[in-house]
mmCIF file of C-alpha atoms in Angstrom:
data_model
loop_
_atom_site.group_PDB
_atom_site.id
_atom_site.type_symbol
_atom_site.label_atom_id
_atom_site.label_comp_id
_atom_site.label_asym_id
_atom_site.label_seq_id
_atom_site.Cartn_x
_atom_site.Cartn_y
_atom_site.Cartn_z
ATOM 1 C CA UNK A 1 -1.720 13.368 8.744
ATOM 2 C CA UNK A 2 -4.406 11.117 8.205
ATOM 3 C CA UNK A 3 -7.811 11.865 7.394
ATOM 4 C CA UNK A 4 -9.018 9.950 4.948
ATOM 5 C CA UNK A 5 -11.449 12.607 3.492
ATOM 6 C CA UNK A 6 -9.531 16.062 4.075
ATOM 7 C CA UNK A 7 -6.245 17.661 2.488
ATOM 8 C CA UNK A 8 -3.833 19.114 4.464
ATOM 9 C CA UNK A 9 -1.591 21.985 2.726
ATOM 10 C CA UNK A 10 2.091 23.865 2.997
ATOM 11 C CA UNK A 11 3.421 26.871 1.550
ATOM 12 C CA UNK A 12 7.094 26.775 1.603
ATOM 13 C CA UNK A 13 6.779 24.010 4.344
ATOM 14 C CA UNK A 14 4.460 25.665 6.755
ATOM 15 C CA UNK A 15 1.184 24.638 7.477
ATOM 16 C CA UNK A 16 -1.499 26.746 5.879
ATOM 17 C CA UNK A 17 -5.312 26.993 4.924
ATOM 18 C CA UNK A 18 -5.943 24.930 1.272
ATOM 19 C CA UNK A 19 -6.443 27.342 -1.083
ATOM 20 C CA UNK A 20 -9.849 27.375 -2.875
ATOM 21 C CA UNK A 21 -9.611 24.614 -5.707
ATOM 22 C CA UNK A 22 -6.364 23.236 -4.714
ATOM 23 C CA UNK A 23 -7.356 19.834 -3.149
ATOM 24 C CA UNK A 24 -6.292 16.117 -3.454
ATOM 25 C CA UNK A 25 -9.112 13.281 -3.398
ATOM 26 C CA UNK A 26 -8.995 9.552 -2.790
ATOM 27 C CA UNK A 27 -10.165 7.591 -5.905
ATOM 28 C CA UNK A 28 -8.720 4.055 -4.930
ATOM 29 C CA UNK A 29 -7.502 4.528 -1.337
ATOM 30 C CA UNK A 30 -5.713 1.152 0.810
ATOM 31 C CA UNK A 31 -7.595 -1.205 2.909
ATOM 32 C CA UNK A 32 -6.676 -1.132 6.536
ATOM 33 C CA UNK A 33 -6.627 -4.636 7.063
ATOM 34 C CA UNK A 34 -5.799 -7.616 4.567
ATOM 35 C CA UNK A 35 -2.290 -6.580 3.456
ATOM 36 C CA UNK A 36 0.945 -8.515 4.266
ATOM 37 C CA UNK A 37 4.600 -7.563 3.746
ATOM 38 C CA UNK A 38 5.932 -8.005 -0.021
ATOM 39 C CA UNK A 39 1.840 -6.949 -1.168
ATOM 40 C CA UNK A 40 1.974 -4.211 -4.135
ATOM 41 C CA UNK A 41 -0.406 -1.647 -2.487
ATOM 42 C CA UNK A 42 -2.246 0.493 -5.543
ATOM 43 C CA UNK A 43 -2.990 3.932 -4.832
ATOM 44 C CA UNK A 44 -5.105 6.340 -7.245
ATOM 45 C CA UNK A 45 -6.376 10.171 -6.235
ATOM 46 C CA UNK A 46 -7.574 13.117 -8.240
ATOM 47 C CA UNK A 47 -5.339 15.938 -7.731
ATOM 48 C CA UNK A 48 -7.258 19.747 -8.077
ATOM 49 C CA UNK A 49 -5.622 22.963 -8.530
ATOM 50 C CA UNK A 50 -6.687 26.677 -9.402
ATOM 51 C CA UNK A 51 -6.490 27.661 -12.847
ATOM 52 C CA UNK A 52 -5.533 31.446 -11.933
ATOM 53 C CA UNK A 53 -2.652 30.229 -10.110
ATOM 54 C CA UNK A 54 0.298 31.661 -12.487
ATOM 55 C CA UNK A 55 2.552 28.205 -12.440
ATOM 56 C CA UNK A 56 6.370 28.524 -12.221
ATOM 57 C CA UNK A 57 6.394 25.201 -14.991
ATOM 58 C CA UNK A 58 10.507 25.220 -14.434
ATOM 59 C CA UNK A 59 10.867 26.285 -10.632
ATOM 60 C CA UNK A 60 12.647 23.720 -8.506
ATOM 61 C CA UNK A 61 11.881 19.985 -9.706
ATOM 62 C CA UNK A 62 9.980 21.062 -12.039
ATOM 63 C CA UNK A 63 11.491 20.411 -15.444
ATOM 64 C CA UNK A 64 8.594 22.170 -17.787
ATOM 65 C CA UNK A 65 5.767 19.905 -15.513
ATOM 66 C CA UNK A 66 3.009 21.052 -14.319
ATOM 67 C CA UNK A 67 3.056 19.011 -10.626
ATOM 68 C CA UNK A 68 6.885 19.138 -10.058
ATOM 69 C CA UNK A 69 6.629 15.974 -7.408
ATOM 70 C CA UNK A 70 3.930 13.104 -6.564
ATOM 71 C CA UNK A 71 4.401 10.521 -4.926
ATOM 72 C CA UNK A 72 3.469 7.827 -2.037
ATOM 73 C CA UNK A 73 4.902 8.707 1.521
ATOM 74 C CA UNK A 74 4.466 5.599 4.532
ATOM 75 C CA UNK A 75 5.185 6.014 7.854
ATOM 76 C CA UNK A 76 5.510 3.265 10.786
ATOM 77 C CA UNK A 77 2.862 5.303 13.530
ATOM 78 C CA UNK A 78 5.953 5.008 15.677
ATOM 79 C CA UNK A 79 7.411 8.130 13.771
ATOM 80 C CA UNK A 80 4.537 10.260 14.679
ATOM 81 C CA UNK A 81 3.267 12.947 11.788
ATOM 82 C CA UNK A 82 3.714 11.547 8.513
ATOM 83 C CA UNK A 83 3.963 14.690 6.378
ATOM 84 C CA UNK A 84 5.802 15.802 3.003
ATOM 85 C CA UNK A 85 9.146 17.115 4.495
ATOM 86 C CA UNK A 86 9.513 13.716 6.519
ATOM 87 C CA UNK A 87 12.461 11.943 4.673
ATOM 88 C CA UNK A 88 12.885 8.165 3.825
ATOM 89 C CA UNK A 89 14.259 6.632 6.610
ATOM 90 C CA UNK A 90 15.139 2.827 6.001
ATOM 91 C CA UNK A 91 12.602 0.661 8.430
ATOM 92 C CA UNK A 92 10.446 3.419 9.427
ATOM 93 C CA UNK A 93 9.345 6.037 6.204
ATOM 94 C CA UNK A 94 9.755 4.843 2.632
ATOM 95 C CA UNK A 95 8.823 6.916 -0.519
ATOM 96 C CA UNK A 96 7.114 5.717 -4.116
ATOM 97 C CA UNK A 97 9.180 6.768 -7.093
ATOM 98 C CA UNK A 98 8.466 10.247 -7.543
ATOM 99 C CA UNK A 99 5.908 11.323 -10.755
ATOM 100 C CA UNK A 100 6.123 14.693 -12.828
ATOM 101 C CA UNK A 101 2.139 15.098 -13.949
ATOM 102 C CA UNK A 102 1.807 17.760 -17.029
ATOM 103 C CA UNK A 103 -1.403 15.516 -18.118
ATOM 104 C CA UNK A 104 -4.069 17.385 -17.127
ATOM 105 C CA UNK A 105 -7.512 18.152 -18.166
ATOM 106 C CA UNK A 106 -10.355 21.750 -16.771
ATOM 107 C CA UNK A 107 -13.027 20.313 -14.907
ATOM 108 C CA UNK A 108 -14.633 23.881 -13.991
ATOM 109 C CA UNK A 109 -13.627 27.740 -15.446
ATOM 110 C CA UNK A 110 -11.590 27.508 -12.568
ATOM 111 C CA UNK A 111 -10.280 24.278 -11.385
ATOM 112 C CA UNK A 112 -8.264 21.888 -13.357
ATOM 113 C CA UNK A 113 -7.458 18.145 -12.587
ATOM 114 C CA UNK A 114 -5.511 15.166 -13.183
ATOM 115 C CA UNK A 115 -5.542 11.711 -11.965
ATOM 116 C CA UNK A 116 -2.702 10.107 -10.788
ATOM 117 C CA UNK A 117 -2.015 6.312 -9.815
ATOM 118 C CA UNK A 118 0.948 4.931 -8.568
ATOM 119 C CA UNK A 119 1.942 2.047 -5.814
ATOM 120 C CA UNK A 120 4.086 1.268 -3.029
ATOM 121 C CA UNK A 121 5.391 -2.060 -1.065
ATOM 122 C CA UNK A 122 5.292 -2.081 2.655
ATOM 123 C CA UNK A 123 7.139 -4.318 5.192
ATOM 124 C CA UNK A 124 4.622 -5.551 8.099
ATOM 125 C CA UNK A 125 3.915 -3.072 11.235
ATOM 126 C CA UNK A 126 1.273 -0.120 11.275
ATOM 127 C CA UNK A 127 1.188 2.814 8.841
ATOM 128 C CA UNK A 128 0.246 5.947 8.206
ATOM 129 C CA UNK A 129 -0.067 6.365 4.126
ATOM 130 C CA UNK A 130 -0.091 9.972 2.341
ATOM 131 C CA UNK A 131 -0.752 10.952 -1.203
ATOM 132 C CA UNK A 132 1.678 13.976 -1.640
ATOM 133 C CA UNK A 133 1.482 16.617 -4.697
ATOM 134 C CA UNK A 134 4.103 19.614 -5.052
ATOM 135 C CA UNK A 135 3.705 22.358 -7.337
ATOM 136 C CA UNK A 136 5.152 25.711 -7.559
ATOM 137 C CA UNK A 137 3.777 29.365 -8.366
ATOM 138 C CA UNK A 138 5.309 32.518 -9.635
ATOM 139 C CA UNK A 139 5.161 35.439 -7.083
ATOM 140 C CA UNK A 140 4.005 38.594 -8.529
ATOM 141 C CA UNK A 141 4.665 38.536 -12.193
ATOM 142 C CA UNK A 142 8.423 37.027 -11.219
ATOM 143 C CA UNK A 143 8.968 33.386 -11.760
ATOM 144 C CA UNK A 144 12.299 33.486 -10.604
ATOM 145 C CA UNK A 145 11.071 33.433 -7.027
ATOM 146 C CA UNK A 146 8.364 30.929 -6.964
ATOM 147 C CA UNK A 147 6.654 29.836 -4.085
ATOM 148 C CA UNK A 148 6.037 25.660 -3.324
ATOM 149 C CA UNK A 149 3.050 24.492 -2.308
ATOM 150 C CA UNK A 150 2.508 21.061 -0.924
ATOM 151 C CA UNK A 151 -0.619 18.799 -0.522
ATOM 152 C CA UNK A 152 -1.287 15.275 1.141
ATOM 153 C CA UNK A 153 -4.306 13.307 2.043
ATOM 154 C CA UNK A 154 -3.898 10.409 4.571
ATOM 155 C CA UNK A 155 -4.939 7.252 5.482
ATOM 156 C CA UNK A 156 -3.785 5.885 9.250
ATOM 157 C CA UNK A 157 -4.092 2.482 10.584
ATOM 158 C CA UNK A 158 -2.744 0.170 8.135
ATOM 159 C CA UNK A 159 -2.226 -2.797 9.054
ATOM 160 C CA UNK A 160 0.138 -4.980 7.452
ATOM 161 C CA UNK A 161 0.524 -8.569 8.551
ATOM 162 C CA UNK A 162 3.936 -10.984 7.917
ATOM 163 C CA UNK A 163 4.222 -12.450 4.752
ATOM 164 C CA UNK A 164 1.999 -15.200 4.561
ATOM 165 C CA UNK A 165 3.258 -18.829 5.004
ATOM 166 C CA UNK A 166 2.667 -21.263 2.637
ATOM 167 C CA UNK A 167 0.887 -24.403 4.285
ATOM 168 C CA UNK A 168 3.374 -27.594 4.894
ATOM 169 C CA UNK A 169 2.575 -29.854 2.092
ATOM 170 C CA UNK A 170 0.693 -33.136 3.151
ATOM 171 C CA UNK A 171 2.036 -36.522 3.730
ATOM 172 C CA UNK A 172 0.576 -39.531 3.304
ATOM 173 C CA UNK A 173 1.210 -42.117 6.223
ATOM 174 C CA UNK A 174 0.340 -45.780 5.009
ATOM 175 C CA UNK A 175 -1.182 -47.473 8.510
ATOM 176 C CA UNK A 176 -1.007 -51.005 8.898
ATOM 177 C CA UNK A 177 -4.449 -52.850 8.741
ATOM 178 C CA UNK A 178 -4.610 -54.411 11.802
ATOM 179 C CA UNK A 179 -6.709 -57.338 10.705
ATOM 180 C CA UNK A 180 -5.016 -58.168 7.286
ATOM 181 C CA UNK A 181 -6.681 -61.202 5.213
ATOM 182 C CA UNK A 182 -5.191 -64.213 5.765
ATOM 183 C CA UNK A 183 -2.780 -65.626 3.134
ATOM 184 C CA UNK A 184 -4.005 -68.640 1.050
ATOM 185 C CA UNK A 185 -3.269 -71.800 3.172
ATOM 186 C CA UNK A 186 -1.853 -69.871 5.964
ATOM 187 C CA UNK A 187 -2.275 -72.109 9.137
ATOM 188 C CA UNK A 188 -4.399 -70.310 12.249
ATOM 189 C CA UNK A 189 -1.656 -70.861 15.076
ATOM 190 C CA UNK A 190 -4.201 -70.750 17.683
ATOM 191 C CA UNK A 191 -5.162 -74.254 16.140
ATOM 192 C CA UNK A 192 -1.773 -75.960 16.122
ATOM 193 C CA UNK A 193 -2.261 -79.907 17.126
ATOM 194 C CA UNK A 194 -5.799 -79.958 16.081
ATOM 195 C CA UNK A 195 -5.105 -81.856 12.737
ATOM 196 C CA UNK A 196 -2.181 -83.759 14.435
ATOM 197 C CA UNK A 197 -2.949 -88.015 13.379
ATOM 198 C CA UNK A 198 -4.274 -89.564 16.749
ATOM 199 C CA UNK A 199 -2.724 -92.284 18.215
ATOM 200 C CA UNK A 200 -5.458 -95.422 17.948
ATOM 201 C CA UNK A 201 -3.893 -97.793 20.809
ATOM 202 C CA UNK A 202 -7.324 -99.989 19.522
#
């Protein structure tokens, strides 16, 4: 995916309709242009979520956290959809360290929040970036069976250039003057015989 201003979302890895409240926003988002290989790309969003969601805190991943899974996906546009089930892939999709969030804060009476930053380095080609979130919910009063929702928002056309090359450093030349001063009594050749003693026959 890879709009830069709308959330795309899975339930148990299908596509679906967001819910209401549960959204992901870009706060610091990547440049398309300006980046070469070996660059630390910073990456911040606002994840949202429903507070009447019942939250399965120790589903899958999940470990007593709130969001179970964030983290930074990048695909080359070669590999086509860059989406949460796409694995790394060595060349062509590389993952961020994944984040547990459980720091979060109520924005509304029925939408919490929290803010998430993290980074990711990219070798040069073209890019699709996603900010992905995972959290899971408790079915009908049973958290043994939780359900996993996914989110992502997107950013296509990255552009990152070879690492840059450091200029070649300069070298001084010394040129020879081609009219040097004359040395102190040096003799002008092109006046040889002129001080020669003349021979007085008289």
């Amino acid at each position: 995916q890879g709009d830069i201003d709308t959330a795309y979302c899975w339930d148990d890895n299908e596509l679906v309709t967001c819910a209401r409240y549960w959204d992901a926003k870009w706060v610091k988002t990547l440049p398309r242009t300006g980046l070469f290989a070996g660059d630390t790309l910073d990456v911040t969003v606002d994840l949202f979520y429903p507070l009447d969601w019942e939250i399965d805190l120790w589903g899958p991943r999940g470990n007593g956290n709130l969001y179970s899974h964030v983290n930074i996906h990048a695909c080359k546009t070669t590999t086509g959809q860059c989406i949460p089930s796409v694995g790394a892939n060595p060349g062509l999709v590389t993952h961020s360290p994944a984040l547990k969030i459980n720091e979060t804060s109520i924005t509304s009476e029925k939408m919490g929040t929290a803010q998430v930053s993290t980074s990711i380095v990219l070798e040069a080609g073209e890019w699709t970036v996603i900010m992905h979130a995972q959290m899971f919910t408790c079915t009908t009063g049973l958290c043994g069976d939780s359900i996993k929702h996914d989110i992502a928002v997107g950013l296509t056309g990255i552009q990152v250039q070879e690492s840059k090359t450091p200029p070649a450093p300069l070298v001084e030349v010394e040129v020879p003057d081609p009219n040097p001063p004359e040395s102190p009594g040096a003799k002008d050749p092109s006046k040889d015989g002129e001080d020669a003693p003349k021979d007085d026959k008289n």
